[in-house]
Short mmCIF file of C-alpha atoms in Angstrom, two decimals:
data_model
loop_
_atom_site.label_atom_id
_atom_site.label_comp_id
_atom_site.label_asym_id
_atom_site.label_seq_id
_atom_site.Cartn_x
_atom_site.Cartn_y
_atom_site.Cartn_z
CA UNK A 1 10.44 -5.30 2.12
CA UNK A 2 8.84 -5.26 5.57
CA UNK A 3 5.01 -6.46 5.95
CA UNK A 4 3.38 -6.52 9.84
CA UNK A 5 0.23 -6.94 10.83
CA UNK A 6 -1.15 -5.70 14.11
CA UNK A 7 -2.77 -8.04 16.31
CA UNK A 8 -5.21 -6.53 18.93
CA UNK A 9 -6.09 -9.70 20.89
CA UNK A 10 -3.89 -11.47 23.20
CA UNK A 11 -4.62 -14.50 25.66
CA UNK A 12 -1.38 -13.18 27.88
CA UNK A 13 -2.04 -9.69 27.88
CA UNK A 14 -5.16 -7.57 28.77
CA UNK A 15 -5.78 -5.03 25.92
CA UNK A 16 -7.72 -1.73 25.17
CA UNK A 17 -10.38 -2.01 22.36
CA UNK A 18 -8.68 -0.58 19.69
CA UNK A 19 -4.91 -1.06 21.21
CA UNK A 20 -2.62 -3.56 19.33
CA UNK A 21 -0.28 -5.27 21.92
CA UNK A 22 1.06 -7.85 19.78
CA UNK A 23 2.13 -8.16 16.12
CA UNK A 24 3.81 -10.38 13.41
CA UNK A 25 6.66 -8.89 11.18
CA UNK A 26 7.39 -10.77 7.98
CA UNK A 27 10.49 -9.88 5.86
CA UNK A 28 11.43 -10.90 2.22
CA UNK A 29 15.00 -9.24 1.87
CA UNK A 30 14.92 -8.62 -1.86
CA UNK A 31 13.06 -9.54 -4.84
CA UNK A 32 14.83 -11.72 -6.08
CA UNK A 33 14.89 -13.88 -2.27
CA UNK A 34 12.77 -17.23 -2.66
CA UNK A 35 12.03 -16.91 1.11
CA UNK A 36 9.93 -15.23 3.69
CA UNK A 37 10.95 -14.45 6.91
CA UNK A 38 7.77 -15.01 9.37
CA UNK A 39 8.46 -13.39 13.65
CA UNK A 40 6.24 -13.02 16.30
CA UNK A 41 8.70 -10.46 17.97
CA UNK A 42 6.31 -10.17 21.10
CA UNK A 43 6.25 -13.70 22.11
CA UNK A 44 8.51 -15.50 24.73
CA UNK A 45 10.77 -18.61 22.97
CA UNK A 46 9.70 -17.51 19.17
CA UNK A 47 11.93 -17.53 16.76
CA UNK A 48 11.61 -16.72 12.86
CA UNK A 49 10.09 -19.10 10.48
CA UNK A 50 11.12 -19.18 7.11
CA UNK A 51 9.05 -19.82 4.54
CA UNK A 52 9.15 -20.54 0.48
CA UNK A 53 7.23 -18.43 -1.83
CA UNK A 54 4.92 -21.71 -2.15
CA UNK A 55 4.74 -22.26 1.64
CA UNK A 56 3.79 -18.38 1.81
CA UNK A 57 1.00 -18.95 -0.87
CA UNK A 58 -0.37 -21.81 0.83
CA UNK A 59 -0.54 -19.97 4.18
CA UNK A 60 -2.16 -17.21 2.25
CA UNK A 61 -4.74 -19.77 0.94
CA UNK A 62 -5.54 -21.26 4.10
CA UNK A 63 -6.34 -18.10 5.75
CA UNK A 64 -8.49 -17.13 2.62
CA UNK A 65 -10.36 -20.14 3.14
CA UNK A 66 -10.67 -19.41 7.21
CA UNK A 67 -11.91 -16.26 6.52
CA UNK A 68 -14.12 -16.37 3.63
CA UNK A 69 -15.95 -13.26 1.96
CA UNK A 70 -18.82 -14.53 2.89
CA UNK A 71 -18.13 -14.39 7.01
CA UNK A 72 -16.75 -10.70 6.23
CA UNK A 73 -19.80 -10.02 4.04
CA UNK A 74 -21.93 -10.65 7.33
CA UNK A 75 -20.10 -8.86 10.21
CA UNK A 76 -19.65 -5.72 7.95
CA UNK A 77 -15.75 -6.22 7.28
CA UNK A 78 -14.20 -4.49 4.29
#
């Protein structure tokens, strides 16, 4: 299964509002893999990160608590 997310802002490259120019690809290869497979394809001298389910989860959790409903309550985000 292949997740990416397209990222729109870019400190190296100058971007149409609207325009992704950059993404990150993650990867878990089958259900039953206890790993996730993290890339930044677009960036010089990246390579893939692994991560465990429970490193996943706690990523997941620390962008939850970045972004909390409350911010996207206020600037009209979904």
């Amino acid at each position: 299964m292949i997740r990416f997310v397209a990222i729109e802002q870019s400190p190296y490259l100058p971007v149409l509002t609207g325009e992704a120019n950059d993404c990150i690809v993650l990867r878990k290869v089958s259900n039953d893999s206890n790993s996730i497979e993290m890339a930044f394809p677009f960036q010089p001298d990246s390579t893939i990160i692994h991560l465990s389910i429970i490193d996943a989860i706690m990523l997941r959790n620390a962008i939850d608590d970045l972004v909390s409903v409350k911010f996207l309550e206020k600037t009209g985000g979904q």
